[in-house]
Amino acid sequence: MRSERYRECVALLEERQVSLESIADCVIFLHKRYDDDITQKRCLEVVDAVLEDPDIQNALIVSLELDILAEEGNLRSEAIKEAMMKDEGLFGVDELMGLGMAFNYGPIAITSFGYIDKVKPGIIGILNDPKEGTCNTFIDDVVGAIAACASSLLAHERRHH
Ligand code: MG
C-alpha cells in the first residue's frame, strides 16, 4: 500500500514528464558496472523505496513546486526567477537540494549524485535541455538524487549478500 505522499510525488513527476521507469533506467546506468544482471524491475523497487522516504518526498515536492512557480512567473524575486528560467550554472541551490537528498543515503549516493549530474544519462539529459518557457532547474537534480539514493540501496544490499 503506497502512501498518499508517494502518490503525490509520482503524479508530480508525471506532470513534469518523468516516469518511474526513466528514473529506474538511471539506476541501471549507475549500478550495471557492479551487477550485469540488474533488472529494471529491481531498480523500480528501490526507486519506490526512496520515494516512500518522507525527507525525499518533501524535497521533491518543494523542488518541483519551485520549478512550476518560476515557470508560471509566480516567484517574487526577479533575479531568482531569471536565474531559474535560464538554469544559471552559478545558481547552485538545485545541486544543493540534490546533494542534501543524497546525504541521507551515504557516500555512495553522494558520489553517484555528482557523477550522474556530470554525465546526465537518459531522462536527466532530456530534462537538462527543456523547451523554451519550461523551468527544469530543480527537477534534474531531484531525479538524479533519487537515482543515486536508489543505487546506494542496491550497493548496500549487495554488500550484505
Ligand atoms: Mg539543475
Coordinates of N, CA, C and O and ligand atoms in Angstrom, one line a residue:
M1 N 0.8 -1.2 0.0 CA 0.0 0.0 0.0 C 0.9 1.3 0.0 O 1.7 1.4 0.9
R2 N 0.7 2.1 -1.0 CA 1.5 3.3 -1.1 C 0.9 4.5 -0.4 O -0.3 4.6 -0.3
S3 N 1.7 5.3 0.2 CA 1.2 6.4 1.0 C 0.7 7.5 0.0 O 1.0 7.5 -1.2
E4 N -0.1 8.4 0.6 CA -0.7 9.5 -0.2 C 0.4 10.4 -0.7 O 0.4 10.8 -1.9
R5 N 1.4 10.6 0.1 CA 2.5 11.5 -0.3 C 3.3 10.9 -1.4 O 3.8 11.6 -2.3
Y6 N 3.5 9.5 -1.4 CA 4.2 8.9 -2.5 C 3.4 9.1 -3.8 O 4.0 9.5 -4.8
R7 N 2.1 8.9 -3.7 CA 1.3 9.1 -5.0 C 1.3 10.6 -5.4 O 1.3 10.8 -6.6
E8 N 1.4 11.5 -4.5 CA 1.6 12.9 -4.9 C 2.9 13.1 -5.6 O 2.9 13.8 -6.6
C9 N 3.9 12.5 -5.1 CA 5.3 12.6 -5.8 C 5.2 12.0 -7.2 O 5.7 12.7 -8.1
V10 N 4.6 10.9 -7.3 CA 4.6 10.2 -8.7 C 3.8 11.1 -9.6 O 4.2 11.2 -10.8
A11 N 2.7 11.6 -9.2 CA 1.8 12.4 -10.0 C 2.5 13.7 -10.5 O 2.5 14.1 -11.6
L12 N 3.3 14.3 -9.5 CA 4.1 15.5 -9.9 C 5.1 15.2 -10.9 O 5.3 15.9 -11.8
L13 N 5.8 14.1 -10.7 CA 6.9 13.7 -11.7 C 6.3 13.5 -13.0 O 6.8 13.9 -14.0
E14 N 5.1 12.8 -13.1 CA 4.4 12.5 -14.3 C 4.0 13.8 -15.0 O 4.1 14.0 -16.2
E15 N 3.5 14.7 -14.2 CA 3.1 16.0 -14.7 C 4.3 16.7 -15.4 O 4.1 17.5 -16.4
R16 N 5.5 16.4 -14.9 CA 6.7 17.0 -15.4 C 7.4 16.1 -16.4 O 8.6 16.2 -16.7
Q17 N 6.7 15.1 -16.9 CA 7.1 14.2 -18.0 C 8.2 13.3 -17.5 O 9.1 12.9 -18.3
V18 N 8.2 12.9 -16.2 CA 9.3 12.0 -15.7 C 8.5 10.7 -15.2 O 7.7 10.8 -14.3
S19 N 8.9 9.6 -15.9 CA 8.3 8.3 -15.4 C 9.2 7.6 -14.4 O 10.4 7.9 -14.4
L20 N 8.6 6.7 -13.6 CA 9.5 6.0 -12.7 C 10.4 5.1 -13.5 O 11.6 4.9 -13.0
E21 N 10.0 4.6 -14.6 CA 10.9 3.8 -15.5 C 12.1 4.5 -15.9 O 13.2 4.0 -15.9
S22 N 11.9 5.8 -16.2 CA 13.1 6.6 -16.7 C 14.1 6.8 -15.5 O 15.3 6.9 -15.8
I23 N 13.6 6.9 -14.3 CA 14.5 7.0 -13.1 C 15.1 5.7 -12.9 O 16.4 5.6 -12.6
A24 N 14.4 4.6 -13.0 CA 15.0 3.3 -12.8 C 16.1 3.0 -13.9 O 17.1 2.4 -13.5
D25 N 15.9 3.6 -15.1 CA 17.0 3.4 -16.1 C 18.3 4.1 -15.7 O 19.4 3.7 -16.0
C26 N 18.1 5.3 -14.9 CA 19.3 5.9 -14.4 C 20.0 5.1 -13.3 O 21.2 5.1 -13.2
V27 N 19.2 4.4 -12.5 CA 19.7 3.5 -11.5 C 20.5 2.4 -12.2 O 21.6 2.0 -11.8
I28 N 20.0 1.8 -13.3 CA 20.7 0.8 -14.1 C 22.0 1.4 -14.5 O 23.1 0.7 -14.4
F29 N 22.0 2.6 -15.1 CA 23.2 3.3 -15.5 C 24.3 3.3 -14.5 O 25.4 3.0 -14.7
L30 N 23.8 3.6 -13.2 CA 24.8 3.7 -12.1 C 25.3 2.4 -11.6 O 26.4 2.2 -11.2
H31 N 24.4 1.4 -11.7 CA 24.7 0.1 -11.0 C 25.2 -1.0 -11.9 O 25.7 -2.0 -11.4
K32 N 25.0 -0.9 -13.2 CA 25.3 -2.0 -14.1 C 26.8 -2.5 -14.1 O 27.1 -3.6 -14.3
R33 N 27.7 -1.5 -13.8 CA 29.1 -1.9 -13.7 C 29.4 -2.8 -12.5 O 30.4 -3.5 -12.5
Y34 N 28.5 -2.8 -11.5 CA 28.7 -3.7 -10.4 C 27.9 -5.0 -10.5 O 28.2 -6.0 -9.8
D35 N 26.9 -4.9 -11.3 CA 26.0 -6.1 -11.4 C 25.3 -6.1 -12.8 O 24.4 -5.3 -13.1
D36 N 25.9 -6.9 -13.7 CA 25.4 -7.0 -15.0 C 24.0 -7.5 -15.2 O 23.3 -7.2 -16.2
D37 N 23.5 -8.2 -14.1 CA 22.2 -8.8 -14.2 C 21.1 -7.9 -13.6 O 20.0 -8.3 -13.5
I38 N 21.4 -6.7 -13.3 CA 20.5 -5.8 -12.7 C 19.3 -5.6 -13.7 O 19.5 -5.4 -14.9
T39 N 18.1 -5.6 -13.1 CA 16.9 -5.5 -13.9 C 16.1 -4.2 -13.6 O 16.3 -3.6 -12.6
Q40 N 15.3 -3.8 -14.6 CA 14.5 -2.5 -14.4 C 13.5 -2.7 -13.3 O 13.3 -1.8 -12.5
K41 N 13.0 -4.0 -13.2 CA 12.1 -4.3 -12.1 C 12.7 -4.1 -10.7 O 12.1 -3.4 -9.9
R42 N 13.9 -4.6 -10.5 CA 14.5 -4.4 -9.2 C 14.8 -2.9 -9.0 O 14.7 -2.4 -7.9
C43 N 15.2 -2.2 -10.0 CA 15.5 -0.8 -9.9 C 14.3 0.0 -9.6 O 14.3 0.9 -8.7
L44 N 13.1 -0.4 -10.1 CA 11.9 0.3 -9.8 C 11.5 0.1 -8.3 O 11.0 1.0 -7.7
E45 N 11.8 -1.1 -7.8 CA 11.6 -1.4 -6.4 C 12.4 -0.5 -5.5 O 11.8 0.1 -4.5
V46 N 13.6 -0.2 -5.8 CA 14.4 0.6 -4.9 C 14.1 2.1 -5.1 O 14.1 2.9 -4.2
V47 N 13.7 2.5 -6.4 CA 13.2 3.8 -6.6 C 11.9 4.1 -5.7 O 11.8 5.1 -5.1
D48 N 11.0 3.1 -5.7 CA 9.8 3.2 -4.9 C 10.2 3.3 -3.4 O 9.6 4.1 -2.7
A49 N 11.2 2.6 -3.0 CA 11.6 2.7 -1.6 C 12.1 4.1 -1.2 O 11.8 4.6 -0.2
V50 N 12.9 4.7 -2.2 CA 13.4 6.0 -1.9 C 12.2 7.0 -1.9 O 12.1 7.9 -1.1
L51 N 11.2 6.8 -2.8 CA 10.1 7.7 -2.9 C 9.1 7.6 -1.7 O 8.2 8.4 -1.6
E52 N 9.3 6.5 -0.9 CA 8.5 6.4 0.3 C 9.2 7.1 1.5 O 8.6 7.1 2.6
D53 N 10.3 7.7 1.3 CA 11.1 8.3 2.4 C 10.5 9.8 2.5 O 10.6 10.6 1.5
P54 N 10.0 10.1 3.7 CA 9.4 11.5 3.9 C 10.4 12.6 3.6 O 9.9 13.6 3.0
D55 N 11.6 12.5 3.9 CA 12.6 13.5 3.6 C 12.7 13.7 2.0 O 12.8 14.9 1.5
I56 N 12.7 12.6 1.3 CA 12.8 12.7 -0.1 C 11.5 13.3 -0.7 O 11.5 14.1 -1.6
Q57 N 10.4 12.9 -0.2 CA 9.1 13.4 -0.6 C 9.0 14.9 -0.5 O 8.6 15.6 -1.4
N58 N 9.4 15.4 0.7 CA 9.3 16.8 1.0 C 10.3 17.6 0.0 O 9.9 18.6 -0.6
A59 N 11.5 17.1 -0.2 CA 12.4 17.8 -1.0 C 11.9 17.8 -2.5 O 12.0 18.8 -3.2
L60 N 11.4 16.6 -2.9 CA 10.8 16.5 -4.3 C 9.7 17.5 -4.5 O 9.7 18.3 -5.5
I61 N 8.8 17.6 -3.6 CA 7.6 18.4 -3.8 C 8.0 19.9 -3.8 O 7.6 20.7 -4.6
V62 N 8.8 20.3 -2.8 CA 9.3 21.7 -2.7 C 10.0 22.0 -4.0 O 9.8 23.1 -4.6
S63 N 10.9 21.2 -4.5 CA 11.7 21.4 -5.7 C 10.8 21.6 -6.9 O 11.0 22.6 -7.7
L64 N 9.9 20.7 -7.1 CA 9.1 20.8 -8.3 C 8.1 22.0 -8.2 O 7.8 22.6 -9.3
E65 N 7.7 22.3 -7.0 CA 6.8 23.5 -6.9 C 7.6 24.7 -7.3 O 7.1 25.6 -7.9
L66 N 8.9 24.8 -6.9 CA 9.7 25.9 -7.3 C 9.9 26.1 -8.8 O 9.8 27.2 -9.3
D67 N 10.1 24.9 -9.4 CA 10.2 25.0 -10.9 C 8.9 25.5 -11.5 O 8.9 26.4 -12.4
I68 N 7.8 25.0 -11.0 CA 6.5 25.4 -11.5 C 6.2 26.9 -11.2 O 5.7 27.7 -12.1
L69 N 6.5 27.3 -10.0 CA 6.3 28.7 -9.6 C 7.2 29.7 -10.6 O 6.7 30.7 -11.0
A70 N 8.4 29.3 -10.8 CA 9.3 30.1 -11.7 C 8.7 30.1 -13.1 O 8.6 31.2 -13.7
E71 N 8.3 29.0 -13.6 CA 7.7 28.8 -14.9 C 6.5 29.6 -15.1 O 6.2 30.2 -16.2
E72 N 5.6 29.7 -14.1 CA 4.4 30.4 -14.2 C 4.5 31.9 -13.8 O 3.5 32.6 -13.8
G73 N 5.8 32.3 -13.6 CA 6.0 33.7 -13.3 C 5.6 34.1 -11.9 O 5.3 35.3 -11.6
N74 N 5.5 33.2 -10.9 CA 5.0 33.5 -9.6 C 6.0 33.6 -8.5 O 5.7 33.6 -7.3
L75 N 7.3 33.7 -8.9 CA 8.3 34.0 -7.9 C 8.4 35.5 -7.8 O 8.4 36.2 -8.8
R76 N 8.5 36.0 -6.5 CA 8.6 37.4 -6.4 C 9.9 38.0 -6.8 O 10.0 39.1 -7.3
S77 N 11.0 37.3 -6.6 CA 12.3 37.8 -6.9 C 12.6 37.7 -8.4 O 12.7 36.6 -8.9
E78 N 12.8 38.8 -9.0 CA 13.1 38.8 -10.5 C 14.4 38.2 -10.7 O 14.6 37.4 -11.7
A79 N 15.4 38.4 -9.8 CA 16.7 37.9 -10.0 C 16.7 36.3 -10.0 O 17.3 35.7 -10.8
I80 N 16.0 35.8 -9.0 CA 15.9 34.4 -8.8 C 15.1 33.7 -10.0 O 15.4 32.7 -10.5
K81 N 14.0 34.4 -10.3 CA 13.2 33.9 -11.4 C 14.1 33.8 -12.7 O 14.0 32.8 -13.4
E82 N 14.9 34.9 -13.0 CA 15.7 34.8 -14.2 C 16.8 33.7 -14.1 O 17.0 33.0 -15.0
A83 N 17.4 33.6 -12.9 CA 18.4 32.6 -12.7 C 17.8 31.2 -12.9 O 18.4 30.3 -13.5
M84 N 16.6 31.0 -12.4 CA 15.9 29.7 -12.6 C 15.5 29.4 -14.0 O 15.6 28.3 -14.5
M85 N 14.9 30.4 -14.6 CA 14.5 30.2 -16.0 C 15.6 30.0 -17.0 O 15.5 29.2 -17.9
K86 N 16.8 30.6 -16.7 CA 18.0 30.3 -17.5 C 18.8 29.1 -17.0 O 19.8 28.8 -17.7
D87 N 18.4 28.6 -15.9 CA 19.2 27.5 -15.2 C 20.7 27.9 -15.2 O 21.5 27.1 -15.6
E88 N 20.9 29.0 -14.6 CA 22.3 29.6 -14.5 C 23.2 28.6 -13.7 O 22.8 28.2 -12.6
G89 N 24.3 28.4 -14.2 CA 25.3 27.5 -13.6 C 25.7 27.9 -12.2 O 26.0 27.0 -11.3
L90 N 25.7 29.2 -11.9 CA 26.1 29.6 -10.6 C 25.0 29.7 -9.6 O 25.2 30.1 -8.4
F91 N 23.8 29.4 -10.0 CA 22.7 29.4 -9.0 C 22.9 28.4 -7.9 O 22.9 28.8 -6.7
G92 N 23.1 27.1 -8.3 CA 23.6 26.1 -7.4 C 22.7 25.6 -6.3 O 23.0 24.6 -5.7
V93 N 21.6 26.2 -6.0 CA 20.7 25.8 -5.0 C 20.0 24.4 -5.3 O 19.8 23.6 -4.5
D94 N 19.8 24.2 -6.6 CA 19.3 23.0 -7.1 C 20.2 21.8 -6.8 O 19.8 20.7 -6.4
E95 N 21.5 22.0 -7.1 CA 22.5 21.0 -6.8 C 22.6 20.7 -5.3 O 22.7 19.6 -4.8
L96 N 22.5 21.8 -4.5 CA 22.5 21.6 -3.0 C 21.3 20.8 -2.6 O 21.4 20.0 -1.7
M97 N 20.1 21.0 -3.2 CA 19.0 20.2 -2.9 C 19.2 18.7 -3.2 O 19.0 17.9 -2.3
G98 N 19.8 18.5 -4.4 CA 20.1 17.1 -4.7 C 21.1 16.5 -3.8 O 21.0 15.3 -3.3
L99 N 22.1 17.2 -3.5 CA 23.2 16.7 -2.5 C 22.5 16.5 -1.1 O 22.9 15.5 -0.5
G100 N 21.7 17.3 -0.7 CA 21.0 17.2 0.6 C 20.2 15.9 0.6 O 20.2 15.1 1.6
M101 N 19.5 15.6 -0.5 CA 18.8 14.3 -0.6 C 19.7 13.2 -0.5 O 19.5 12.2 0.2
A102 N 20.9 13.3 -1.2 CA 21.8 12.1 -1.3 C 22.5 11.9 0.0 O 22.9 10.8 0.4
F103 N 22.7 13.0 0.8 CA 23.4 12.9 2.1 C 22.9 11.8 3.0 O 23.6 11.1 3.7
N104 N 21.6 11.7 3.1 CA 21.0 10.7 4.0 C 21.3 9.3 3.6 O 21.0 8.3 4.3
Y105 N 21.7 9.1 2.3 CA 22.0 7.7 1.8 C 23.4 7.4 1.7 O 23.8 6.4 1.1
G106 N 24.3 8.2 2.3 CA 25.7 7.9 2.5 C 26.6 8.2 1.3 O 26.1 8.7 0.3
P107 N 27.9 7.9 1.4 CA 28.9 8.3 0.5 C 28.6 7.8 -1.0 O 29.0 8.5 -1.9
I108 N 28.1 6.6 -1.1 CA 27.8 6.1 -2.4 C 26.8 7.0 -3.1 O 26.9 7.3 -4.3
A109 N 25.8 7.4 -2.4 CA 24.7 8.2 -3.0 C 25.3 9.6 -3.4 O 25.0 10.2 -4.4
I110 N 26.2 10.1 -2.5 CA 26.7 11.5 -2.7 C 27.6 11.5 -4.0 O 27.5 12.3 -4.8
T111 N 28.5 10.5 -4.0 CA 29.4 10.4 -5.2 C 28.6 10.1 -6.5 O 28.9 10.6 -7.6
S112 N 27.6 9.2 -6.4 CA 26.8 8.9 -7.6 C 26.0 10.1 -8.0 O 25.9 10.3 -9.2
F113 N 25.6 10.9 -7.1 CA 24.9 12.1 -7.5 C 25.8 13.0 -8.3 O 25.4 13.6 -9.3
G114 N 27.0 13.2 -7.8 CA 27.9 14.1 -8.5 C 28.2 13.5 -9.9 O 28.3 14.3 -10.9
Y115 N 28.4 12.2 -10.0 CA 28.7 11.6 -11.3 C 27.5 11.7 -12.3 O 27.7 12.2 -13.4
I116 N 26.3 11.4 -11.8 CA 25.2 11.5 -12.7 C 24.9 12.9 -13.1 O 24.4 13.2 -14.2
D117 N 25.2 13.9 -12.3 CA 25.0 15.3 -12.6 C 25.9 15.7 -13.7 O 25.6 16.6 -14.5
K118 N 27.1 15.1 -13.7 CA 28.1 15.4 -14.8 C 27.7 14.7 -16.1 O 27.8 15.3 -17.2
V119 N 27.4 13.4 -16.0 CA 27.2 12.6 -17.2 C 25.9 12.8 -17.9 O 25.7 12.8 -19.1
K120 N 24.9 13.1 -17.0 CA 23.5 13.3 -17.4 C 22.9 12.3 -18.4 O 22.5 12.5 -19.5
P121 N 22.8 11.0 -17.9 CA 22.3 10.0 -18.8 C 20.7 10.1 -18.9 O 20.1 10.6 -18.0
G122 N 20.2 9.6 -20.0 CA 18.8 9.4 -20.2 C 17.9 10.6 -19.9 O 18.1 11.7 -20.4
I123 N 17.0 10.4 -19.0 CA 16.0 11.4 -18.7 C 16.7 12.7 -18.1 O 16.1 13.8 -18.3
I124 N 17.8 12.6 -17.5 CA 18.4 13.7 -16.9 C 18.9 14.7 -18.0 O 18.8 15.9 -17.9
G125 N 19.5 14.1 -19.1 CA 19.9 14.9 -20.2 C 18.7 15.6 -20.9 O 18.8 16.7 -21.3
I126 N 17.6 14.8 -21.0 CA 16.4 15.4 -21.6 C 15.9 16.6 -20.7 O 15.6 17.7 -21.2
L127 N 15.9 16.4 -19.4 CA 15.4 17.4 -18.5 C 16.3 18.7 -18.6 O 15.9 19.8 -18.4
N128 N 17.6 18.4 -18.8 CA 18.6 19.5 -18.8 C 18.5 20.4 -20.0 O 19.1 21.5 -20.0
D129 N 17.7 20.0 -21.0 CA 17.6 20.8 -22.2 C 16.1 21.0 -22.5 O 15.5 20.5 -23.5
P130 N 15.4 21.8 -21.6 CA 14.0 22.0 -21.7 C 13.6 22.9 -22.9 O 14.4 23.7 -23.3
K131 N 12.3 22.8 -23.3 CA 11.9 23.7 -24.3 C 11.6 25.1 -23.7 O 11.4 25.2 -22.5
E132 N 11.7 26.1 -24.6 CA 11.5 27.5 -24.1 C 10.3 27.6 -23.2 O 9.2 27.1 -23.6
G133 N 10.5 28.3 -22.1 CA 9.4 28.6 -21.2 C 9.2 27.5 -20.2 O 8.4 27.7 -19.3
T134 N 9.9 26.4 -20.3 CA 9.9 25.4 -19.2 C 11.0 25.5 -18.2 O 12.1 25.8 -18.7
C135 N 10.7 25.4 -17.0 CA 11.8 25.5 -15.9 C 12.0 24.1 -15.4 O 11.2 23.6 -14.6
N136 N 13.2 23.6 -15.7 CA 13.6 22.3 -15.1 C 14.8 22.4 -14.2 O 15.6 21.5 -14.1
T137 N 15.0 23.6 -13.6 CA 16.2 23.8 -12.8 C 16.3 22.8 -11.7 O 17.4 22.2 -11.5
F138 N 15.3 22.5 -10.9 CA 15.4 21.7 -9.8 C 15.2 20.2 -10.1 O 15.8 19.3 -9.5
I139 N 14.3 19.9 -11.1 CA 13.9 18.5 -11.3 C 15.0 17.6 -11.7 O 15.1 16.5 -11.3
D140 N 16.0 18.1 -12.5 CA 17.0 17.2 -13.0 C 17.9 16.8 -11.8 O 18.3 15.6 -11.7
D141 N 18.1 17.7 -10.8 CA 18.8 17.3 -9.6 C 18.1 16.4 -8.7 O 18.6 15.4 -8.1
V142 N 16.8 16.6 -8.6 CA 15.9 15.7 -7.8 C 15.9 14.3 -8.4 O 16.1 13.3 -7.7
V143 N 15.7 14.2 -9.7 CA 15.7 12.9 -10.4 C 17.1 12.2 -10.2 O 17.2 11.0 -9.9
G144 N 18.1 13.0 -10.4 CA 19.5 12.4 -10.2 C 19.7 11.9 -8.8 O 20.3 10.8 -8.6
A145 N 19.2 12.7 -7.9 CA 19.4 12.3 -6.4 C 18.6 11.1 -6.1 O 19.1 10.2 -5.4
I146 N 17.4 11.0 -6.6 CA 16.6 9.8 -6.4 C 17.3 8.5 -6.9 O 17.4 7.5 -6.3
A147 N 17.8 8.6 -8.2 CA 18.5 7.5 -8.8 C 19.8 7.2 -7.9 O 20.1 6.0 -7.7
A148 N 20.5 8.2 -7.5 CA 21.7 8.0 -6.7 C 21.4 7.3 -5.4 O 22.1 6.4 -4.9
C149 N 20.3 7.7 -4.7 CA 19.9 7.1 -3.4 C 19.5 5.7 -3.7 O 19.9 4.8 -2.9
A150 N 18.8 5.4 -4.7 CA 18.3 4.1 -5.0 C 19.5 3.2 -5.3 O 19.6 2.0 -4.9
S151 N 20.5 3.7 -6.0 CA 21.7 2.9 -6.4 C 22.5 2.6 -5.1 O 23.1 1.5 -5.0
S152 N 22.5 3.5 -4.1 CA 23.1 3.2 -2.8 C 22.4 2.1 -2.1 O 23.1 1.2 -1.5
L153 N 21.1 2.1 -2.1 CA 20.4 1.0 -1.5 C 20.8 -0.4 -2.2 O 21.0 -1.4 -1.4
L154 N 20.9 -0.4 -3.5 CA 21.3 -1.6 -4.2 C 22.7 -2.0 -3.8 O 23.0 -3.2 -3.5
A155 N 23.6 -1.1 -3.7 CA 25.0 -1.3 -3.4 C 25.1 -2.0 -2.0 O 25.9 -2.9 -1.7
H156 N 24.4 -1.4 -1.0 CA 24.4 -1.9 0.3 C 23.8 -3.3 0.5 O 24.3 -4.2 1.2
E157 N 22.8 -3.5 -0.3 CA 22.1 -4.8 -0.4 C 23.2 -5.9 -0.9 O 23.3 -7.0 -0.3
R158 N 23.9 -5.5 -1.9 CA 24.9 -6.5 -2.4 C 26.0 -6.8 -1.4 O 26.4 -7.9 -1.2
R159 N 26.4 -5.8 -0.6 CA 27.4 -6.0 0.4 C 26.9 -7.0 1.5 O 27.7 -7.7 2.1
H160 N 25.6 -7.0 1.8 CA 25.1 -7.9 2.8 C 24.9 -9.3 2.3 O 24.7 -10.2 3.1
H161 N 25.0 -9.5 1.0 CA 24.8 -10.9 0.5 C 26.0 -11.8 0.5 O 27.1 -11.3 0.6
Ligands
MG1 MG 19.6 21.7 -12.1

